[in-house]
């Protein structure tokens, strides 16, 4: 098939009358789409909740552990200058 034949075949396919769609298909599509949208919204909200909980947990840990403070020395420094 050369290019002109392929273009002609594509035009014939596009000029055909589309097949009829069953009437109950629209209701199924709308129901599935609404369900997918609800799941997507729920998943997004759960992820935001999880991120906020992780941020609060990190802040509580940081306030309790204080990782920016130098830990106390385990040994005493030698005392010189008696």
XYZ file of N, CA, C and O in Angstrom:
328
model
N 0.842 -1.173 0.000
C 0.000 0.000 0.000
C 0.893 1.244 0.000
O 1.732 1.403 0.868
N 0.659 2.090 -0.965
C 1.417 3.339 -0.955
C 0.668 4.394 -0.149
O -0.401 4.147 0.414
N 1.233 5.583 -0.119
C 0.681 6.633 0.728
C -0.721 7.048 0.292
O -1.619 7.251 1.128
N -0.954 7.187 -0.979
C -2.268 7.613 -1.463
C -3.350 6.585 -1.137
O -4.473 6.949 -0.771
N -3.013 5.307 -1.267
C -3.986 4.261 -0.936
C -4.311 4.262 0.567
O -5.457 4.077 0.957
N -3.294 4.491 1.384
C -3.540 4.546 2.826
C -4.414 5.743 3.178
O -5.313 5.644 4.020
N -4.156 6.892 2.551
C -4.986 8.073 2.807
C -6.421 7.835 2.374
O -7.369 8.218 3.069
N -6.605 7.182 1.220
C -7.953 6.890 0.741
C -8.665 5.928 1.698
O -9.853 6.105 2.005
N -7.958 4.922 2.186
C -8.554 3.972 3.122
C -8.924 4.680 4.432
O -9.989 4.426 5.007
N -8.056 5.582 4.882
C -8.354 6.318 6.115
C -9.565 7.220 5.916
O -10.413 7.339 6.805
N -9.679 7.864 4.764
C -10.842 8.718 4.489
C -12.126 7.897 4.469
O -13.166 8.328 4.972
N -12.071 6.716 3.869
C -13.260 5.859 3.825
C -13.694 5.471 5.246
O -14.885 5.459 5.560
N -12.721 5.155 6.077
C -13.048 4.771 7.459
C -13.672 5.951 8.195
O -14.657 5.806 8.934
N -13.107 7.149 8.006
C -13.612 8.324 8.717
C -14.968 8.789 8.194
O -15.743 9.400 8.920
N -15.289 8.508 6.932
C -16.557 8.950 6.356
C -17.703 7.999 6.662
O -18.858 8.335 6.418
N -17.414 6.852 7.209
C -18.479 5.919 7.557
C -19.345 6.492 8.670
O -18.906 7.292 9.485
N -20.570 6.018 8.699
C -21.475 6.397 9.784
C -21.069 5.600 11.018
O -20.893 4.380 10.940
N -20.893 6.275 12.147
C -20.485 5.527 13.339
C -21.572 4.538 13.756
O -22.761 4.791 13.567
N -21.179 3.410 14.319
C -22.174 2.426 14.742
C -23.024 2.987 15.881
O -22.563 3.800 16.674
N -24.259 2.558 15.978
C -25.123 3.063 17.058
C -24.631 2.585 18.420
O -24.151 1.471 18.576
N -24.747 3.461 19.377
C -24.310 3.162 20.743
C -25.526 2.691 21.535
O -26.583 3.316 21.474
N -25.401 1.605 22.278
C -26.531 1.134 23.084
C -26.949 2.200 24.101
O -26.102 2.849 24.710
N -28.236 2.386 24.309
C -28.692 3.449 25.216
C -28.281 3.244 26.676
O -28.055 4.198 27.400
N -28.145 2.006 27.119
C -27.777 1.778 28.520
C -26.289 2.035 28.765
O -25.846 2.137 29.902
N -25.521 2.171 27.690
C -24.089 2.408 27.837
C -23.812 3.765 28.480
O -22.893 3.914 29.288
N -24.617 4.766 28.155
C -24.412 6.100 28.710
C -24.551 6.088 30.236
O -23.732 6.671 30.951
N -25.540 5.399 30.741
C -25.737 5.331 32.194
C -24.568 4.615 32.865
O -24.093 5.044 33.928
N -24.085 3.528 32.246
C -22.939 2.807 32.799
C -21.697 3.689 32.835
O -20.957 3.708 33.823
N -21.483 4.410 31.753
C -20.306 5.282 31.677
C -20.383 6.381 32.730
O -19.391 6.690 33.400
N -21.535 6.975 32.892
C -21.693 8.037 33.890
C -21.497 7.496 35.311
O -20.851 8.137 36.141
N -22.008 6.312 35.578
C -21.861 5.719 36.909
C -20.395 5.396 37.196
O -19.872 5.713 38.256
N -19.714 4.792 36.210
C -18.303 4.459 36.405
C -17.447 5.718 36.527
O -16.515 5.771 37.327
N -17.757 6.717 35.734
C -17.000 7.961 35.801
C -17.167 8.646 37.142
O -16.206 9.151 37.724
N -18.387 8.658 37.651
C -18.637 9.266 38.961
C -17.911 8.482 40.049
O -17.335 9.079 40.967
N -17.918 7.167 39.941
C -17.225 6.344 40.932
C -15.721 6.589 40.880
O -15.069 6.733 41.920
N -15.169 6.683 39.673
C -13.738 6.964 39.545
C -13.393 8.331 40.117
O -12.368 8.499 40.786
N -14.252 9.310 39.877
C -14.017 10.649 40.400
C -14.066 10.656 41.926
O -13.214 11.274 42.583
N -15.037 9.967 42.510
C -15.118 9.890 43.974
C -13.882 9.218 44.560
O -13.325 9.671 45.565
N -13.435 8.143 43.929
C -12.233 7.455 44.419
C -11.009 8.347 44.318
O -10.172 8.372 45.218
N -10.898 9.075 43.225
C -9.757 9.966 43.045
C -9.760 11.074 44.095
O -8.720 11.394 44.677
N -10.938 11.643 44.365
C -11.046 12.692 45.383
C -10.716 12.118 46.761
O -9.984 12.738 47.545
N -11.224 10.935 47.070
C -10.949 10.303 48.355
C -9.459 10.009 48.501
O -8.871 10.264 49.562
N -8.837 9.492 47.449
C -7.408 9.195 47.507
C -6.600 10.470 47.709
O -5.649 10.496 48.505
N -6.985 11.541 47.035
C -6.273 12.805 47.192
C -6.409 13.333 48.625
O -5.440 13.790 49.231
N -7.612 13.247 49.181
C -7.816 13.706 50.556
C -7.034 12.861 51.555
O -6.457 13.384 52.512
N -7.009 11.548 51.337
C -6.244 10.684 52.231
C -4.755 10.986 52.159
O -4.059 10.971 53.184
N -4.248 11.256 50.967
C -2.835 11.598 50.837
C -2.513 12.909 51.547
O -1.483 13.031 52.208
N -3.397 13.904 51.415
C -3.179 15.168 52.127
C -3.211 14.941 53.635
O -2.403 15.509 54.387
N -4.149 14.133 54.102
C -4.238 13.834 55.523
C -2.974 13.125 56.002
O -2.428 13.453 57.070
N -2.484 12.181 55.220
C -1.269 11.457 55.572
C -0.067 12.397 55.611
O 0.763 12.324 56.527
N 0.039 13.307 54.653
C 1.149 14.251 54.642
C 1.078 15.195 55.840
O 2.104 15.503 56.459
N -0.111 15.658 56.189
C -0.265 16.534 57.359
C 0.074 15.784 58.641
O 0.746 16.334 59.528
N -0.362 14.539 58.750
C -0.045 13.740 59.934
C 1.460 13.507 60.034
O 2.033 13.561 61.138
N 2.111 13.258 58.910
C 3.565 13.069 58.917
C 4.272 14.354 59.327
O 5.258 14.317 60.081
N 3.796 15.497 58.868
C 4.405 16.773 59.248
C 4.230 17.032 60.743
O 5.175 17.465 61.421
N 3.060 16.756 61.279
C 2.824 16.947 62.718
C 3.695 15.982 63.521
O 4.311 16.375 64.521
N 3.788 14.732 63.075
C 4.625 13.757 63.777
C 6.090 14.194 63.747
O 6.806 14.072 64.756
N 6.543 14.714 62.624
C 7.923 15.183 62.536
C 8.148 16.356 63.475
O 9.179 16.425 64.162
N 7.212 17.292 63.527
C 7.364 18.443 64.410
C 7.383 18.022 65.880
O 8.191 18.538 66.661
N 6.520 17.106 66.253
C 6.497 16.624 67.640
C 7.811 15.936 67.965
O 8.416 16.173 69.023
N 8.313 15.094 67.063
C 9.592 14.422 67.281
C 10.723 15.437 67.406
O 11.587 15.327 68.285
N 10.733 16.430 66.526
C 11.799 17.419 66.549
C 11.774 18.233 67.837
O 12.831 18.567 68.391
N 10.585 18.544 68.325
C 10.503 19.313 69.576
C 10.932 18.470 70.789
O 11.483 19.000 71.747
N 10.699 17.171 70.732
C 11.080 16.303 71.849
C 12.554 15.902 71.779
O 13.254 15.907 72.785
N 13.048 15.553 70.598
C 14.408 15.043 70.458
C 15.438 16.168 70.326
O 16.594 15.988 70.692
N 15.018 17.297 69.809
C 15.910 18.445 69.582
C 17.206 18.016 68.886
O 18.292 18.092 69.455
N 17.116 17.570 67.635
C 18.316 17.095 66.933
C 19.317 18.208 66.631
O 20.465 17.924 66.299
N 18.933 19.462 66.753
C 19.848 20.562 66.466
C 20.731 20.914 67.658
O 21.687 21.654 67.528
N 20.414 20.376 68.842
C 21.195 20.656 70.050
C 22.312 19.633 70.172
O 22.113 18.439 69.947
N 23.505 20.115 70.526
C 24.641 19.218 70.696
C 24.402 18.351 71.926
O 24.037 18.859 72.998
N 24.626 17.028 71.810
C 24.384 16.152 72.960
C 25.410 16.426 74.067
O 26.528 16.864 73.798
N 25.032 16.170 75.316
C 25.974 16.408 76.416
C 27.156 15.449 76.333
O 27.050 14.331 75.842
N 28.269 15.910 76.825
C 29.486 15.107 76.804
C 29.363 13.946 77.778
O 28.832 14.087 78.886
N 29.894 12.789 77.398
C 29.836 11.608 78.256
C 30.990 11.581 79.257
O 30.922 10.916 80.275
N 32.065 12.274 78.947
C 33.210 12.322 79.850
C 33.495 13.771 80.212
O 33.163 14.687 79.455
N 34.121 13.967 81.321
C 34.475 15.333 81.716
C 35.817 15.683 81.093
O 36.706 14.830 80.962
N 35.996 16.912 80.698
C 37.278 17.302 80.126
C 38.371 17.298 81.207
O 38.066 17.464 82.395
N 39.593 17.081 80.803
C 40.656 17.081 81.835
C 40.807 18.472 82.454
O 40.732 19.475 81.757
N 41.026 18.475 83.773
C 41.172 19.740 84.481
C 42.655 20.015 84.670
O 43.382 19.242 85.292
N 43.094 21.096 84.104
C 44.505 21.482 84.242
C 44.586 22.826 84.944
O 43.624 23.596 84.948
N 45.753 23.120 85.447
C 45.952 24.415 86.086
C 45.726 24.396 87.577
O 45.203 25.341 88.146
N 46.139 23.361 88.254
C 45.987 23.281 89.703
C 46.867 24.273 90.328
O 47.812 24.550 90.644
